Amino acid sequence: MSEPTSPAAADRLTRLAAELAGRDIDLVRVLWSDLHGVARGKEIPTDELHRFADHGVAFCQALMVTDLAGNPLHVPESASSGWPDADARIDPDTLALPGYAPGIAYLLAEVTDPAAHGAPLRFDPRSLLRRQIDRLTARGLHPVAAPELEFYLLKADPEAPHGWRRYLDRDTAGYVVGTAYDPDDMLPLLIRECRALGLGVHAGIQEFSGGQYEINQAHGPALGAADRAFLFKYAVKEIAARHGMRATFMGKPFADRSGSGNHVHLSLTDGQERNLFADDSAEDGLSALARSFLAGLLEHAPALMAVLNPTVNAYKRLAAAGSLAPTAANWGYDNRLAYARIPPERGAGARIEVRIGDGAGNPYLTIAALLAAGLDGVERDLLPPPPITGDRGDEGATLPSSFREALTALEQDKALNEALGERFVQVFTELKRLEITRFEQAVTDWEFNEYSWML
């Protein structure tokens, strides 16, 4: 038997159910993240929510070790142990009310293992992030994060490849707004709905390519930032679907158009909102703590690639000419060619922007891995190399150029294995290698077009 939720949490959930019922909300959608960052969940009538206040929502644990095509790994967490249960333990403090879905409330959950007396499942993404936060806060360091997620909106078109075309076909080079460039006013709609959902949205633009957008979220404590990013991706896809569209965060959906990334801004505070990355006495305004954290990010950059760029497709974005995606582990002051950019703000705004991430990455795992790498730099008092200048974006240790190389780098990184957990690394790499194998066995459109006529 798993240990129950604390009486206080169970009581909050019971009281929350009564409050929601009084607000004409008759369904609660409990959501949790799988390893890919896909939102899994169950819909529960509000008057039944009290039944899950103790152990959470039970589901088949194999879902957590299943690839995107629905193939589960044959590991102890699935078939080889008789398809056991896991529990999605509801966090009553994560309530979100989607205005676009009246009568429904969202609550987020962490996945626990009944066979381990209710301990977090070793590869539950939200629990992995919480563990890194706990390691930092034990040192008096409170991580702050903010994501910048890019995505495409697509419209159904039976004559287009794969049945979908870009919402807008013409590239604009970005930073254009208004109905002339957004005929269905989708960007204002997404901003309004996501703000109403409490996702900390504070700006949005059309990106470089037609139909591509970026919506920025405010910085905040790392767990809340990851929750908002996770729910943001889910909400954008939901809103798009309600308008007959598809939203995709995949890194390179179109070979001839720009890719979609996730730039993550990170800093540490003392718990009283004082930015510990700032040092007014330093020539560049950055503290020794910021430098050692930065050095840790660079030290573990090859292994981080597997988590921040967790698909075969991601490496096509990174290889594309003119993508502004970094190819080496380096850093620079306000330099968008760098792996880690130091934006020009100092004082309360001092931070590190990691620019390598793919839009398809799991927000929880992305931030967890970055915090683990940065903390290792702090614990070892590492120093970063000199910053790059100008267009020298290829200066520094070369990053993996393929998903397979990145997975190997993750397996060989002892510090990240220890921080994130060896079982997580084992399951994650095995799951993703299955994805690579399926890709290598697939016959692509390019192959058919290249070979079928002449050969």
XYZ file of C-alpha atoms in Angstrom:
455
model
C 0.000 0.000 0.000
C 1.163 3.540 -0.715
C 1.367 6.096 2.030
C -1.537 8.540 1.878
C -1.318 12.185 1.041
C -0.782 14.331 4.137
C -4.031 15.055 6.021
C -3.630 18.762 5.278
C -3.316 18.173 1.523
C -6.213 15.726 1.510
C -8.339 18.223 3.437
C -7.436 21.014 0.970
C -8.462 18.813 -1.937
C -11.800 17.953 -0.289
C -12.502 21.622 0.407
C -11.444 22.525 -3.138
C -13.949 20.052 -4.577
C -16.747 21.738 -2.627
C -15.607 25.170 -3.772
C -15.513 24.090 -7.438
C -18.966 22.569 -7.218
C -20.224 25.920 -5.925
C -18.744 27.602 -9.024
C -20.620 25.336 -11.457
C -17.504 23.327 -12.295
C -18.632 19.737 -12.671
C -15.456 18.143 -14.102
C -11.836 18.165 -12.943
C -9.144 17.239 -15.443
C -6.189 15.793 -13.541
C -3.023 16.132 -15.654
C 0.500 14.794 -15.290
C 3.552 14.690 -17.535
C 4.967 11.588 -19.159
C 8.644 11.418 -20.078
C 8.010 13.110 -23.425
C 6.210 16.048 -21.809
C 2.831 14.911 -23.140
C -0.048 15.731 -20.794
C -1.713 12.521 -19.651
C -4.755 12.568 -17.429
C -8.209 11.571 -16.264
C -11.450 13.527 -16.112
C -13.219 13.234 -12.783
C -16.667 14.541 -11.840
C -16.176 17.186 -9.181
C -18.391 15.377 -6.684
C -16.132 12.311 -7.022
C -12.861 14.175 -6.450
C -12.829 13.370 -2.737
C -12.248 9.711 -3.608
C -8.770 10.601 -4.885
C -7.687 12.813 -1.992
C -5.801 9.967 -0.347
C -3.689 7.968 -2.807
C -4.368 9.819 -6.043
C -5.511 8.647 -9.459
C -4.425 5.121 -10.368
C -3.293 4.300 -13.906
C -1.156 1.710 -15.673
C 2.486 2.552 -14.945
C 3.514 1.393 -18.426
C 2.159 4.697 -19.710
C 5.301 6.308 -18.281
C 7.603 4.057 -20.320
C 5.695 4.165 -23.604
C 6.953 5.831 -26.772
C 4.937 8.321 -28.815
C 3.680 5.531 -31.084
C 2.200 3.675 -28.106
C 4.915 1.016 -27.728
C 5.801 0.304 -24.075
C 9.277 -0.739 -23.057
C 9.505 -4.292 -21.717
C 10.923 -3.317 -18.328
C 9.955 -4.014 -14.694
C 7.755 -0.906 -14.746
C 5.535 -2.465 -17.442
C 4.891 -5.934 -18.904
C 7.624 -7.828 -17.100
C 5.962 -7.042 -13.760
C 2.405 -7.709 -14.891
C 1.509 -4.148 -15.896
C 1.449 -2.615 -12.382
C -0.231 0.603 -11.301
C 1.192 4.036 -10.591
C -0.668 6.833 -8.808
C -1.053 10.431 -9.947
C -0.960 12.298 -6.628
C -2.991 15.493 -7.059
C -1.438 18.817 -6.019
C -4.354 20.962 -4.792
C -2.262 24.134 -5.169
C -2.156 23.862 -8.979
C -5.747 24.792 -9.802
C -6.248 26.430 -13.193
C -9.570 27.374 -14.776
C -9.649 27.361 -18.594
C -12.058 30.003 -19.844
C -12.203 28.194 -23.183
C -13.612 25.063 -21.459
C -16.471 26.162 -19.168
C -17.320 23.794 -16.343
C -13.836 22.231 -16.289
C -10.940 22.778 -13.885
C -7.335 21.616 -14.273
C -5.221 20.154 -11.472
C -1.662 18.891 -11.866
C -0.258 15.738 -10.318
C 3.004 13.971 -9.519
C 3.395 10.262 -10.159
C 4.101 7.978 -7.226
C 4.897 4.276 -6.965
C 2.552 2.130 -4.818
C 5.172 -0.622 -4.705
C 7.614 1.847 -3.094
C 5.170 2.914 -0.360
C 4.062 5.999 -2.260
C 7.512 7.369 -2.986
C 7.855 9.390 -6.197
C 8.218 7.235 -9.286
C 11.907 7.360 -10.122
C 11.295 8.872 -13.546
C 8.338 11.137 -12.814
C 9.350 14.462 -14.423
C 7.750 16.757 -11.855
C 9.302 14.840 -8.967
C 12.708 14.934 -10.664
C 12.498 18.710 -10.854
C 11.355 18.988 -7.242
C 14.384 16.919 -6.199
C 16.789 19.361 -7.875
C 15.002 22.301 -6.286
C 15.314 20.654 -2.870
C 19.055 20.125 -3.415
C 19.487 23.817 -4.191
C 17.278 25.127 -1.400
C 19.232 23.001 1.078
C 22.132 25.336 0.236
C 19.980 28.453 0.588
C 19.642 28.794 -3.201
C 16.176 29.239 -4.690
C 16.003 28.657 -8.456
C 14.040 30.991 -10.700
C 13.191 30.148 -14.308
C 11.340 31.519 -17.311
C 10.734 29.735 -20.634
C 10.465 31.226 -24.106
C 8.538 28.710 -26.203
C 8.113 28.844 -29.981
C 5.519 26.924 -31.965
C 3.689 26.729 -35.274
C -0.039 26.959 -35.941
C -1.224 24.703 -38.766
C -4.433 24.513 -40.774
C -5.901 21.355 -42.229
C -5.360 21.096 -45.989
C -5.914 17.782 -47.791
C -3.602 18.903 -50.608
C -0.676 19.757 -48.319
C 1.995 17.235 -47.308
C 0.702 15.248 -44.307
C -2.643 17.073 -44.624
C -1.523 20.234 -42.815
C -0.136 23.588 -43.946
C 1.175 26.592 -42.042
C -1.490 28.975 -40.774
C 0.373 31.672 -42.743
C 2.579 30.862 -45.701
C 4.615 34.036 -46.051
C 7.676 34.691 -43.890
C 7.878 38.077 -42.200
C 11.234 38.022 -40.326
C 9.240 38.356 -37.096
C 7.883 41.071 -34.803
C 4.847 41.844 -36.916
C 1.445 41.963 -35.264
C -2.124 42.644 -36.301
C -4.874 41.123 -38.398
C -3.003 41.637 -41.673
C -0.486 39.049 -40.446
C -2.881 37.048 -38.263
C -6.258 36.963 -40.063
C -8.014 34.884 -37.402
C -6.475 36.909 -34.543
C -5.068 33.737 -33.023
C -2.162 35.391 -31.201
C -4.383 37.801 -29.197
C -6.708 34.899 -28.441
C -3.876 32.700 -27.170
C -2.407 35.503 -25.054
C -5.773 36.341 -23.470
C -6.733 32.727 -22.774
C -3.332 31.822 -21.332
C -3.279 34.904 -19.136
C -6.751 34.055 -17.862
C -5.467 30.558 -17.100
C -2.824 32.093 -14.830
C 0.173 31.101 -16.946
C 2.152 34.306 -16.480
C 2.055 35.260 -20.144
C 3.442 38.756 -20.677
C 4.274 39.066 -24.396
C 3.794 37.356 -27.736
C 5.033 37.824 -31.283
C 4.911 36.284 -34.704
C 8.293 34.651 -35.200
C 10.467 34.607 -38.320
C 8.446 32.136 -40.394
C 4.809 32.397 -41.380
C 2.537 30.672 -38.883
C 5.255 30.564 -36.209
C 4.785 32.298 -32.846
C 6.560 32.875 -29.558
C 4.793 33.629 -26.307
C 6.879 34.591 -23.277
C 6.080 33.695 -19.680
C 7.164 35.584 -16.587
C 10.032 34.369 -14.432
C 9.209 32.711 -11.130
C 10.114 29.842 -8.799
C 11.319 26.934 -10.903
C 8.550 24.433 -10.125
C 5.826 26.960 -10.848
C 7.604 28.028 -14.039
C 7.737 24.416 -15.244
C 4.087 23.862 -14.315
C 3.096 26.920 -16.322
C 5.194 25.886 -19.321
C 3.720 22.373 -19.243
C 0.181 23.718 -19.010
C 0.916 26.411 -21.598
C 1.846 23.818 -24.223
C -1.268 21.835 -23.384
C -3.513 24.919 -23.506
C -2.117 26.167 -26.826
C -2.778 22.791 -28.422
C -6.283 22.686 -26.908
C -7.183 26.195 -28.080
C -5.831 25.529 -31.561
C -7.838 22.311 -31.802
C -11.001 24.183 -30.822
C -10.420 26.395 -33.878
C -9.805 23.534 -36.277
C -6.028 24.018 -36.142
C -3.034 22.111 -34.870
C -0.296 23.639 -32.729
C 3.082 21.944 -32.786
C 6.167 22.631 -30.698
C 8.362 20.181 -32.620
C 11.754 21.654 -33.381
C 11.816 21.457 -37.185
C 8.398 20.757 -38.718
C 9.396 22.239 -42.095
C 12.762 21.736 -43.749
C 12.665 25.125 -45.470
C 11.441 27.192 -42.513
C 12.905 28.209 -39.179
C 12.807 25.829 -36.232
C 11.113 26.234 -32.855
C 13.153 26.388 -29.675
C 12.736 26.845 -25.959
C 15.124 29.385 -24.482
C 15.257 29.016 -20.693
C 16.246 31.901 -18.423
C 17.705 30.909 -15.049
C 18.803 32.653 -11.881
C 19.089 31.959 -8.153
C 17.749 33.996 -5.250
C 18.295 33.906 -1.495
C 14.624 33.213 -0.799
C 13.964 36.904 -0.159
C 13.914 37.755 -3.868
C 17.507 39.011 -3.831
C 19.172 37.901 -7.062
C 22.329 35.970 -6.199
C 23.614 36.147 -9.786
C 24.091 39.905 -9.376
C 27.212 41.574 -7.975
C 27.463 45.329 -8.408
C 31.123 45.257 -7.438
C 32.069 42.923 -10.289
C 33.203 44.488 -13.538
C 30.454 42.749 -15.535
C 27.875 42.765 -12.726
C 27.871 38.969 -12.337
C 28.582 37.145 -9.096
C 31.020 34.286 -8.536
C 27.957 32.086 -7.961
C 26.630 32.970 -11.428
C 29.988 32.082 -12.970
C 30.230 28.687 -11.296
C 26.604 27.892 -12.201
C 27.362 28.909 -15.795
C 30.476 26.734 -15.788
C 28.387 23.758 -14.709
C 25.984 24.315 -17.597
C 28.900 24.318 -20.027
C 30.650 21.352 -18.392
C 27.565 19.176 -18.868
C 26.383 20.653 -22.160
C 26.898 17.460 -24.219
C 24.783 15.371 -21.826
C 22.160 18.095 -21.456
C 21.551 17.893 -25.200
C 19.718 14.580 -24.795
C 17.195 16.109 -22.391
C 16.853 19.543 -23.998
C 16.735 18.164 -27.559
C 14.940 14.842 -27.024
C 13.884 13.894 -30.568
C 15.500 12.864 -33.835
C 13.914 15.936 -35.397
C 15.598 18.324 -32.937
C 19.011 17.857 -34.510
C 17.712 18.960 -37.905
C 16.839 22.317 -36.327
C 20.318 22.615 -34.846
C 22.014 21.768 -38.148
C 19.996 24.246 -40.216
C 21.913 27.182 -41.705
C 21.021 30.548 -40.188
C 19.080 28.999 -37.299
C 20.958 30.958 -34.580
C 21.050 27.635 -32.704
C 24.408 27.093 -30.965
C 26.763 24.347 -32.123
C 29.320 24.543 -29.301
C 29.310 24.804 -25.503
C 30.142 28.471 -25.000
C 28.785 31.684 -23.559
C 28.722 35.379 -24.339
C 27.412 38.756 -23.251
C 24.156 39.479 -25.106
C 25.283 37.172 -27.924
C 22.534 35.122 -29.569
C 25.041 32.780 -31.189
C 26.123 31.464 -27.788
C 24.934 28.343 -25.999
C 24.472 30.429 -22.862
C 23.698 34.110 -23.339
C 24.005 36.700 -20.582
C 21.238 39.249 -21.304
C 22.184 42.901 -20.706
C 20.065 43.400 -17.568
C 21.897 43.355 -14.262
C 20.867 43.652 -10.633
C 17.471 42.026 -10.123
C 17.431 41.063 -13.816
C 20.789 39.242 -13.902
C 20.327 35.795 -15.414
C 21.614 33.136 -17.796
C 19.674 32.283 -20.942
C 20.270 28.748 -22.241
C 19.505 28.877 -25.960
C 19.934 25.269 -27.056
C 16.558 23.835 -26.021
C 14.013 22.425 -28.455
C 10.345 23.375 -28.311
C 9.425 19.698 -28.039
C 11.409 19.223 -24.826
C 9.715 18.298 -21.556
C 9.603 21.510 -19.446
C 10.100 19.642 -16.164
C 13.053 17.602 -17.366
C 14.596 20.587 -19.158
C 14.684 22.750 -16.035
C 15.621 19.830 -13.770
C 18.626 18.886 -15.889
C 19.804 22.498 -16.153
C 19.563 22.987 -12.394
C 21.458 19.743 -11.765
C 24.239 20.822 -14.113
C 24.451 24.317 -12.655
C 24.512 23.017 -9.092
C 27.401 20.696 -9.946
C 29.331 23.742 -11.125
C 28.565 25.519 -7.854
C 29.542 22.557 -5.693
C 32.860 22.161 -7.527
C 33.587 25.916 -7.807
C 34.034 25.604 -11.551
C 35.067 28.592 -13.663
C 33.767 29.210 -17.187
C 36.105 29.750 -20.155
C 36.400 33.245 -21.662
C 33.228 34.455 -23.418
C 32.901 34.368 -27.175
C 32.603 37.619 -29.081
C 31.117 38.585 -32.422
C 30.176 35.739 -34.743
C 32.442 33.101 -33.163
C 29.509 30.854 -32.263
C 31.407 27.657 -33.091
C 34.126 28.343 -30.520
C 34.135 25.879 -27.623
C 33.539 22.190 -27.014
C 31.559 20.686 -29.893
C 28.047 19.556 -29.040
C 26.573 16.214 -30.150
C 25.292 16.441 -33.717
C 22.821 13.568 -33.423
C 20.350 12.268 -30.889
C 22.262 9.009 -30.589
C 25.472 10.871 -29.658
C 23.600 12.966 -27.113
C 22.086 9.902 -25.414
C 25.546 8.365 -25.119
C 26.848 11.592 -23.579
C 24.037 11.516 -21.013
C 24.779 7.901 -20.096
C 28.455 8.728 -19.584
C 27.873 11.837 -17.437
C 28.304 10.523 -13.886
C 27.247 13.726 -12.140
C 23.962 14.005 -14.020
C 23.278 10.295 -13.562
C 23.672 10.740 -9.825
C 21.602 13.925 -9.690
C 18.744 12.797 -11.916
C 18.862 9.149 -10.903
C 20.357 6.200 -12.742
C 16.949 4.601 -13.288
C 15.657 7.734 -14.968
C 18.669 7.809 -17.289
C 18.299 4.094 -18.060
C 14.604 4.328 -18.923
C 14.878 7.629 -20.768
C 17.760 6.526 -22.986
C 16.191 3.135 -23.726
C 12.867 4.749 -24.596
C 14.509 7.265 -26.883
C 16.722 4.678 -28.575
C 13.537 2.829 -29.482
C 12.385 6.066 -31.126
C 15.652 6.309 -33.084
C 15.329 2.682 -34.249
C 11.806 3.262 -35.524
C 13.001 6.374 -37.372
C 15.884 4.511 -38.997
C 13.538 1.773 -40.153
C 10.959 4.161 -41.617
C 10.907 4.929 -45.349
C 10.754 8.713 -45.703
C 9.201 10.852 -48.441
C 12.711 11.993 -49.349
C 13.852 8.430 -49.983
C 10.867 7.634 -52.162
C 11.222 10.847 -54.166
C 14.984 10.405 -54.524
C 15.152 6.762 -55.510
C 11.856 5.386 -56.799
C 11.869 6.990 -60.281
C 15.449 6.595 -61.436
C 16.572 3.488 -59.542
